[in-house]
């Protein structure tokens, strides 16, 4: 029934002839088969399960069953029943994605001065204002520049550089496990703050942590994100214990020396080996949950593409195809020319339409 409803919806969207193959309708409308749509919802729900607090009822039900313990002096039929080892649908859905650190349910918090946005001007103006601020800052202030990077192979890494005025006094970098740029930005800020606090005389210094990711900077200053939550919590604890730590957003790729140095360190660290036993972050699993349905639809199309479409080398996408922006009459002629199902002599001869002119 669901498949019938999907087919009727695609026929309403596309001005195609009734004999047009179903596979073509899926490709031209950007709507995957119903089985793939349901599987996509399972992946989204699996990512949702990973984001639940460990005390959530659903999170408890996804745990694997514990090994039963029996008392030797009591007959087993009189002992409490053990947990079922059956892999329920909830457990199977949870196993679609790899395990990750579960975030804790936290109350929203707001840092000092949180009512003032981190970004108050366009990118170019913000860069000029920051460079002007650096030229007038107290020479005793340490500025921690941090940055994150994601290579074309998917390697997430971070880098940081500690400056005193225009002098670089310390730097560092590292590689993460399966993660996103957001996680690398947060880790870079934390490691940069740790390195600054380990330097001699850090207790008497003002420390300003500068990064070019507005989302990560907001979470460092306010409510920690679900992804890499432990990193944000640790950063806030260190900043509170130091008492003179600030977070500042800076625009990236605007020729700010410290930011450019941190960016180079982060990109160079992507060639480092991945840490052993590193679990994926929640942001990474959410990306996987979005990517899997796209890959499944593309794979299905390569095996189900009709013969008349093979010569066109058209790819399938779950996004709205650009052809749908055409006027309906023009779209009808385009689909007829592609599918060869239209008011053509060869079409009528193939289906033996004697009444066709």
Tab-separated table of C-alpha atoms in Angstrom:
chain	number	residue	atom	x	y	z
A	1	UNK	CA	0.000	0.000	0.000
A	2	UNK	CA	2.806	2.413	0.817
A	3	UNK	CA	4.518	1.620	-2.474
A	4	UNK	CA	1.283	2.284	-4.356
A	5	UNK	CA	0.938	5.669	-2.674
A	6	UNK	CA	4.537	6.571	-3.582
A	7	UNK	CA	3.997	5.618	-7.232
A	8	UNK	CA	0.816	7.676	-7.425
A	9	UNK	CA	2.649	10.636	-5.888
A	10	UNK	CA	5.456	10.402	-8.445
A	11	UNK	CA	2.954	10.226	-11.302
A	12	UNK	CA	1.298	13.368	-9.945
A	13	UNK	CA	4.656	15.147	-9.765
A	14	UNK	CA	5.970	14.139	-13.182
A	15	UNK	CA	4.152	14.826	-16.489
A	16	UNK	CA	5.142	11.409	-17.820
A	17	UNK	CA	3.195	8.795	-19.712
A	18	UNK	CA	1.562	6.009	-17.742
A	19	UNK	CA	3.821	3.375	-19.288
A	20	UNK	CA	7.004	5.095	-18.065
A	21	UNK	CA	9.053	2.583	-16.011
A	22	UNK	CA	8.866	2.995	-12.235
A	23	UNK	CA	12.664	3.243	-11.939
A	24	UNK	CA	12.622	6.335	-14.154
A	25	UNK	CA	9.931	7.908	-11.986
A	26	UNK	CA	12.104	7.412	-8.906
A	27	UNK	CA	15.120	9.007	-10.565
A	28	UNK	CA	13.298	11.970	-12.105
A	29	UNK	CA	11.347	12.809	-8.929
A	30	UNK	CA	14.255	12.282	-6.525
A	31	UNK	CA	12.102	9.962	-4.395
A	32	UNK	CA	13.755	6.623	-3.478
A	33	UNK	CA	11.769	3.370	-3.269
A	34	UNK	CA	9.663	2.960	-0.143
A	35	UNK	CA	12.025	0.359	1.328
A	36	UNK	CA	14.884	2.860	1.164
A	37	UNK	CA	12.735	5.611	2.664
A	38	UNK	CA	11.908	3.391	5.620
A	39	UNK	CA	15.559	2.401	6.011
A	40	UNK	CA	16.520	6.084	6.003
A	41	UNK	CA	14.128	6.677	8.890
A	42	UNK	CA	15.762	3.789	10.752
A	43	UNK	CA	19.176	5.421	10.350
A	44	UNK	CA	17.808	8.744	11.614
A	45	UNK	CA	16.249	7.014	14.606
A	46	UNK	CA	19.494	5.153	15.278
A	47	UNK	CA	21.324	8.490	15.418
A	48	UNK	CA	18.594	9.761	17.716
A	49	UNK	CA	19.131	6.791	20.051
A	50	UNK	CA	22.848	7.614	20.247
A	51	UNK	CA	22.027	11.135	21.475
A	52	UNK	CA	19.899	10.005	24.430
A	53	UNK	CA	21.056	10.197	28.027
A	54	UNK	CA	22.061	6.821	29.449
A	55	UNK	CA	19.166	6.986	31.942
A	56	UNK	CA	16.589	7.405	29.167
A	57	UNK	CA	14.190	4.404	28.984
A	58	UNK	CA	14.958	3.805	25.301
A	59	UNK	CA	18.714	3.952	25.931
A	60	UNK	CA	18.383	1.283	28.607
A	61	UNK	CA	16.455	-0.982	26.244
A	62	UNK	CA	19.226	-0.845	23.654
A	63	UNK	CA	21.791	-2.316	26.053
A	64	UNK	CA	22.837	-5.913	25.301
A	65	UNK	CA	21.400	-8.496	27.714
A	66	UNK	CA	23.527	-9.302	30.728
A	67	UNK	CA	24.781	-12.788	31.400
A	68	UNK	CA	22.348	-14.600	33.717
A	69	UNK	CA	23.500	-15.388	37.248
A	70	UNK	CA	22.035	-18.419	38.971
A	71	UNK	CA	22.085	-19.401	42.620
A	72	UNK	CA	23.253	-22.971	42.919
A	73	UNK	CA	21.066	-23.745	45.956
A	74	UNK	CA	17.808	-22.551	44.368
A	75	UNK	CA	16.031	-24.297	41.544
A	76	UNK	CA	16.114	-22.259	38.370
A	77	UNK	CA	12.368	-22.312	37.909
A	78	UNK	CA	12.022	-20.404	41.180
A	79	UNK	CA	14.601	-17.784	40.289
A	80	UNK	CA	13.776	-14.432	38.673
A	81	UNK	CA	13.540	-14.622	34.872
A	82	UNK	CA	16.581	-13.378	32.990
A	83	UNK	CA	16.623	-10.794	30.236
A	84	UNK	CA	15.748	-12.022	26.787
A	85	UNK	CA	18.679	-12.379	24.401
A	86	UNK	CA	16.386	-11.737	21.433
A	87	UNK	CA	17.600	-8.831	19.273
A	88	UNK	CA	14.523	-6.645	19.224
A	89	UNK	CA	13.815	-4.154	16.460
A	90	UNK	CA	14.996	-1.402	18.772
A	91	UNK	CA	18.325	-3.138	19.351
A	92	UNK	CA	18.768	-3.879	15.662
A	93	UNK	CA	18.064	-0.244	14.817
A	94	UNK	CA	20.556	0.916	17.432
A	95	UNK	CA	23.200	-1.374	15.922
A	96	UNK	CA	22.938	0.299	12.502
A	97	UNK	CA	25.467	2.872	13.721
A	98	UNK	CA	28.621	2.363	15.761
A	99	UNK	CA	28.548	3.185	19.481
A	100	UNK	CA	29.660	6.627	20.599
A	101	UNK	CA	29.981	8.449	23.943
A	102	UNK	CA	26.473	9.253	25.143
A	103	UNK	CA	25.842	12.897	26.031
A	104	UNK	CA	24.399	13.684	29.437
A	105	UNK	CA	21.141	15.572	29.783
A	106	UNK	CA	22.237	19.057	30.825
A	107	UNK	CA	20.398	22.241	31.635
A	108	UNK	CA	21.015	25.178	29.338
A	109	UNK	CA	23.716	27.446	30.662
A	110	UNK	CA	24.897	30.864	29.563
A	111	UNK	CA	28.370	32.255	30.034
A	112	UNK	CA	29.243	35.701	31.228
A	113	UNK	CA	28.323	38.210	28.555
A	114	UNK	CA	26.420	35.580	26.584
A	115	UNK	CA	23.786	38.175	25.729
A	116	UNK	CA	26.399	39.757	23.409
A	117	UNK	CA	26.744	37.749	20.152
A	118	UNK	CA	30.177	36.409	19.279
A	119	UNK	CA	29.769	37.736	15.734
A	120	UNK	CA	28.584	41.336	15.532
A	121	UNK	CA	29.810	42.357	12.057
A	122	UNK	CA	30.448	40.880	8.590
A	123	UNK	CA	33.539	38.771	8.015
A	124	UNK	CA	35.732	41.517	6.557
A	125	UNK	CA	34.856	44.046	9.235
A	126	UNK	CA	35.358	41.455	11.982
A	127	UNK	CA	38.869	40.688	10.703
A	128	UNK	CA	39.831	44.373	10.730
A	129	UNK	CA	38.377	44.840	14.208
A	130	UNK	CA	40.264	41.813	15.522
A	131	UNK	CA	43.611	42.932	14.088
A	132	UNK	CA	43.045	46.340	15.635
A	133	UNK	CA	42.241	44.699	18.974
A	134	UNK	CA	45.416	42.594	18.804
A	135	UNK	CA	47.516	45.714	18.269
A	136	UNK	CA	46.114	47.291	21.437
A	137	UNK	CA	45.881	44.230	23.700
A	138	UNK	CA	47.925	43.984	26.889
A	139	UNK	CA	51.375	42.512	26.039
A	140	UNK	CA	50.991	40.071	28.941
A	141	UNK	CA	47.859	38.506	27.408
A	142	UNK	CA	48.148	35.085	25.784
A	143	UNK	CA	46.070	34.519	22.667
A	144	UNK	CA	45.308	30.882	21.835
A	145	UNK	CA	44.465	30.364	18.153
A	146	UNK	CA	42.866	27.008	17.370
A	147	UNK	CA	41.509	25.459	14.215
A	148	UNK	CA	40.091	22.176	12.958
A	149	UNK	CA	40.445	20.443	9.613
A	150	UNK	CA	38.835	17.598	7.685
A	151	UNK	CA	40.871	16.114	4.834
A	152	UNK	CA	39.439	14.764	1.597
A	153	UNK	CA	39.916	11.260	3.032
A	154	UNK	CA	37.782	12.159	6.062
A	155	UNK	CA	40.614	12.542	8.598
A	156	UNK	CA	39.709	15.053	11.325
A	157	UNK	CA	42.581	16.911	12.983
A	158	UNK	CA	43.247	20.046	14.996
A	159	UNK	CA	46.005	22.573	15.572
A	160	UNK	CA	46.645	25.425	17.971
A	161	UNK	CA	49.170	28.219	18.406
A	162	UNK	CA	49.719	30.366	21.502
A	163	UNK	CA	50.793	33.944	20.799
A	164	UNK	CA	51.974	36.753	23.017
A	165	UNK	CA	51.470	39.821	20.889
A	166	UNK	CA	53.085	38.829	17.547
A	167	UNK	CA	55.364	36.168	19.060
A	168	UNK	CA	54.435	32.477	18.878
A	169	UNK	CA	55.448	30.865	22.173
A	170	UNK	CA	53.872	27.402	21.818
A	171	UNK	CA	51.955	25.290	19.321
A	172	UNK	CA	50.636	21.790	18.875
A	173	UNK	CA	48.387	19.561	16.795
A	174	UNK	CA	46.736	16.160	16.815
A	175	UNK	CA	44.505	13.708	15.005
A	176	UNK	CA	41.027	12.557	16.023
A	177	UNK	CA	39.111	9.386	15.300
A	178	UNK	CA	35.933	9.427	13.188
A	179	UNK	CA	34.804	13.023	13.737
A	180	UNK	CA	33.726	16.238	12.039
A	181	UNK	CA	35.294	19.689	11.794
A	182	UNK	CA	33.047	20.837	14.641
A	183	UNK	CA	34.592	18.245	16.971
A	184	UNK	CA	38.107	19.076	15.795
A	185	UNK	CA	37.525	22.780	16.473
A	186	UNK	CA	36.376	22.050	20.016
A	187	UNK	CA	39.271	19.682	20.710
A	188	UNK	CA	41.772	22.183	19.340
A	189	UNK	CA	40.442	24.881	21.669
A	190	UNK	CA	40.637	22.528	24.658
A	191	UNK	CA	44.162	21.341	23.893
A	192	UNK	CA	45.284	24.916	23.284
A	193	UNK	CA	43.885	26.020	26.640
A	194	UNK	CA	45.538	23.062	28.371
A	195	UNK	CA	48.885	23.936	26.806
A	196	UNK	CA	48.519	27.573	27.873
A	197	UNK	CA	47.663	26.621	31.451
A	198	UNK	CA	50.716	24.339	31.604
A	199	UNK	CA	53.075	27.190	30.703
A	200	UNK	CA	54.899	28.914	33.596
A	201	UNK	CA	53.086	31.957	34.937
A	202	UNK	CA	49.727	31.088	33.388
A	203	UNK	CA	47.827	31.854	36.609
A	204	UNK	CA	48.651	35.559	36.322
A	205	UNK	CA	47.888	35.827	32.604
A	206	UNK	CA	44.726	36.691	30.726
A	207	UNK	CA	44.003	33.999	28.120
A	208	UNK	CA	41.846	34.604	25.045
A	209	UNK	CA	40.889	31.527	22.996
A	210	UNK	CA	40.176	32.449	19.364
A	211	UNK	CA	38.629	30.098	16.810
A	212	UNK	CA	36.898	30.584	13.474
A	213	UNK	CA	33.996	28.172	14.004
A	214	UNK	CA	31.042	30.126	15.350
A	215	UNK	CA	29.062	27.047	16.422
A	216	UNK	CA	31.976	25.608	18.406
A	217	UNK	CA	32.760	28.997	19.965
A	218	UNK	CA	29.131	29.354	21.052
A	219	UNK	CA	29.180	25.939	22.738
A	220	UNK	CA	32.487	26.707	24.457
A	221	UNK	CA	30.906	29.853	25.864
A	222	UNK	CA	27.409	28.520	26.622
A	223	UNK	CA	25.509	25.239	26.496
A	224	UNK	CA	27.742	22.308	25.454
A	225	UNK	CA	26.756	20.475	22.299
A	226	UNK	CA	25.682	16.821	22.339
A	227	UNK	CA	28.623	15.974	20.092
A	228	UNK	CA	31.969	16.108	21.955
A	229	UNK	CA	30.086	17.163	25.066
A	230	UNK	CA	32.884	16.029	27.383
A	231	UNK	CA	35.328	18.312	25.539
A	232	UNK	CA	33.122	21.369	26.055
A	233	UNK	CA	32.481	20.536	29.714
A	234	UNK	CA	36.197	20.121	30.401
A	235	UNK	CA	36.987	23.387	28.615
A	236	UNK	CA	34.431	25.278	30.679
A	237	UNK	CA	35.762	23.730	33.898
A	238	UNK	CA	39.348	24.757	33.072
A	239	UNK	CA	38.240	28.244	32.062
A	240	UNK	CA	36.278	28.647	35.298
A	241	UNK	CA	39.183	27.443	37.445
A	242	UNK	CA	41.558	29.849	35.710
A	243	UNK	CA	39.141	32.738	36.043
A	244	UNK	CA	40.615	34.948	33.314
A	245	UNK	CA	39.814	32.976	30.163
A	246	UNK	CA	37.698	34.364	27.339
A	247	UNK	CA	36.387	32.912	24.081
A	248	UNK	CA	36.392	34.983	20.920
A	249	UNK	CA	35.248	34.203	17.383
A	250	UNK	CA	37.464	35.302	14.504
A	251	UNK	CA	36.775	35.020	10.759
A	252	UNK	CA	38.771	32.310	9.051
A	253	UNK	CA	41.022	32.732	6.007
A	254	UNK	CA	41.330	36.501	6.458
A	255	UNK	CA	45.132	36.649	6.837
A	256	UNK	CA	45.128	36.631	10.636
A	257	UNK	CA	48.647	35.251	11.375
A	258	UNK	CA	47.728	33.119	14.386
A	259	UNK	CA	44.699	31.608	12.686
A	260	UNK	CA	46.672	30.817	9.538
A	261	UNK	CA	49.353	29.103	11.640
A	262	UNK	CA	46.761	26.987	13.471
A	263	UNK	CA	45.137	26.101	10.140
A	264	UNK	CA	48.439	24.840	8.703
A	265	UNK	CA	49.126	22.788	11.832
A	266	UNK	CA	45.663	21.230	11.678
A	267	UNK	CA	46.001	20.264	8.012
A	268	UNK	CA	49.459	18.791	8.587
A	269	UNK	CA	48.122	16.681	11.473
A	270	UNK	CA	45.661	14.895	9.162
A	271	UNK	CA	48.536	12.663	8.021
A	272	UNK	CA	49.055	11.365	11.572
A	273	UNK	CA	47.746	7.873	12.435
A	274	UNK	CA	44.266	7.635	13.899
A	275	UNK	CA	44.235	7.097	17.692
A	276	UNK	CA	43.639	3.499	18.699
A	277	UNK	CA	40.225	2.729	20.129
A	278	UNK	CA	38.813	6.150	19.246
A	279	UNK	CA	35.014	6.113	19.125
A	280	UNK	CA	33.128	8.135	16.529
A	281	UNK	CA	31.527	11.375	17.615
A	282	UNK	CA	27.810	12.015	17.496
A	283	UNK	CA	28.246	14.593	14.725
A	284	UNK	CA	30.052	11.975	12.623
A	285	UNK	CA	27.284	9.398	13.166
A	286	UNK	CA	24.661	11.945	12.195
A	287	UNK	CA	26.542	12.568	8.960
A	288	UNK	CA	26.677	8.814	8.321
A	289	UNK	CA	22.923	8.577	8.942
A	290	UNK	CA	22.378	11.252	6.283
A	291	UNK	CA	24.895	9.785	3.845
A	292	UNK	CA	23.747	6.146	3.924
A	293	UNK	CA	20.351	6.749	2.218
A	294	UNK	CA	22.051	8.797	-0.514
A	295	UNK	CA	24.548	6.028	-1.195
A	296	UNK	CA	21.809	3.381	-1.150
A	297	UNK	CA	19.756	5.295	-3.729
A	298	UNK	CA	22.770	5.829	-5.985
A	299	UNK	CA	23.701	2.130	-5.754
A	300	UNK	CA	20.127	1.079	-6.486
A	301	UNK	CA	20.030	3.315	-9.562
A	302	UNK	CA	23.220	1.832	-11.013
A	303	UNK	CA	21.655	-1.639	-10.882
A	304	UNK	CA	18.105	-0.637	-11.880
A	305	UNK	CA	18.768	1.972	-14.570
A	306	UNK	CA	16.676	1.225	-17.706
A	307	UNK	CA	18.419	0.585	-20.995
A	308	UNK	CA	17.406	3.915	-22.557
A	309	UNK	CA	18.968	5.802	-19.633
A	310	UNK	CA	22.343	4.066	-19.698
A	311	UNK	CA	23.567	6.148	-22.636
A	312	UNK	CA	22.628	9.382	-20.812
A	313	UNK	CA	24.926	8.745	-17.804
A	314	UNK	CA	22.515	10.466	-15.424
A	315	UNK	CA	23.059	10.088	-11.683
A	316	UNK	CA	20.341	9.718	-9.077
A	317	UNK	CA	19.999	12.031	-6.107
A	318	UNK	CA	17.517	12.274	-3.255
A	319	UNK	CA	17.566	16.040	-3.571
A	320	UNK	CA	15.080	17.828	-5.792
A	321	UNK	CA	16.317	17.307	-9.377
A	322	UNK	CA	16.955	20.604	-11.205
A	323	UNK	CA	14.731	19.436	-14.073
A	324	UNK	CA	11.654	19.919	-11.876
A	325	UNK	CA	12.153	23.686	-12.083
A	326	UNK	CA	11.293	23.579	-15.808
A	327	UNK	CA	7.819	24.543	-17.044
A	328	UNK	CA	5.551	21.514	-16.979
A	329	UNK	CA	5.198	21.348	-20.766
A	330	UNK	CA	8.975	21.482	-21.267
A	331	UNK	CA	9.488	18.879	-18.535
A	332	UNK	CA	7.005	16.571	-20.277
A	333	UNK	CA	8.949	16.732	-23.550
A	334	UNK	CA	12.249	16.200	-21.719
A	335	UNK	CA	10.980	13.101	-19.898
A	336	UNK	CA	9.473	11.732	-23.092
A	337	UNK	CA	12.757	12.190	-24.957
A	338	UNK	CA	14.746	10.540	-22.172
A	339	UNK	CA	12.428	7.613	-21.493
A	340	UNK	CA	11.281	7.129	-25.125
A	341	UNK	CA	7.741	6.916	-23.724
A	342	UNK	CA	5.909	9.654	-25.571
A	343	UNK	CA	4.065	10.568	-28.736
A	344	UNK	CA	6.615	8.934	-31.023
A	345	UNK	CA	6.027	6.649	-33.984
A	346	UNK	CA	8.376	4.019	-32.551
A	347	UNK	CA	6.477	4.101	-29.248
A	348	UNK	CA	3.074	3.543	-30.881
A	349	UNK	CA	4.458	0.787	-33.095
A	350	UNK	CA	6.016	-0.952	-30.090
A	351	UNK	CA	2.683	-0.993	-28.212
A	352	UNK	CA	0.593	-1.723	-31.344
A	353	UNK	CA	-1.570	1.413	-31.111
A	354	UNK	CA	-3.723	1.094	-34.216
A	355	UNK	CA	-5.658	4.296	-33.477
A	356	UNK	CA	-2.529	6.488	-33.329
A	357	UNK	CA	-2.138	9.008	-36.118
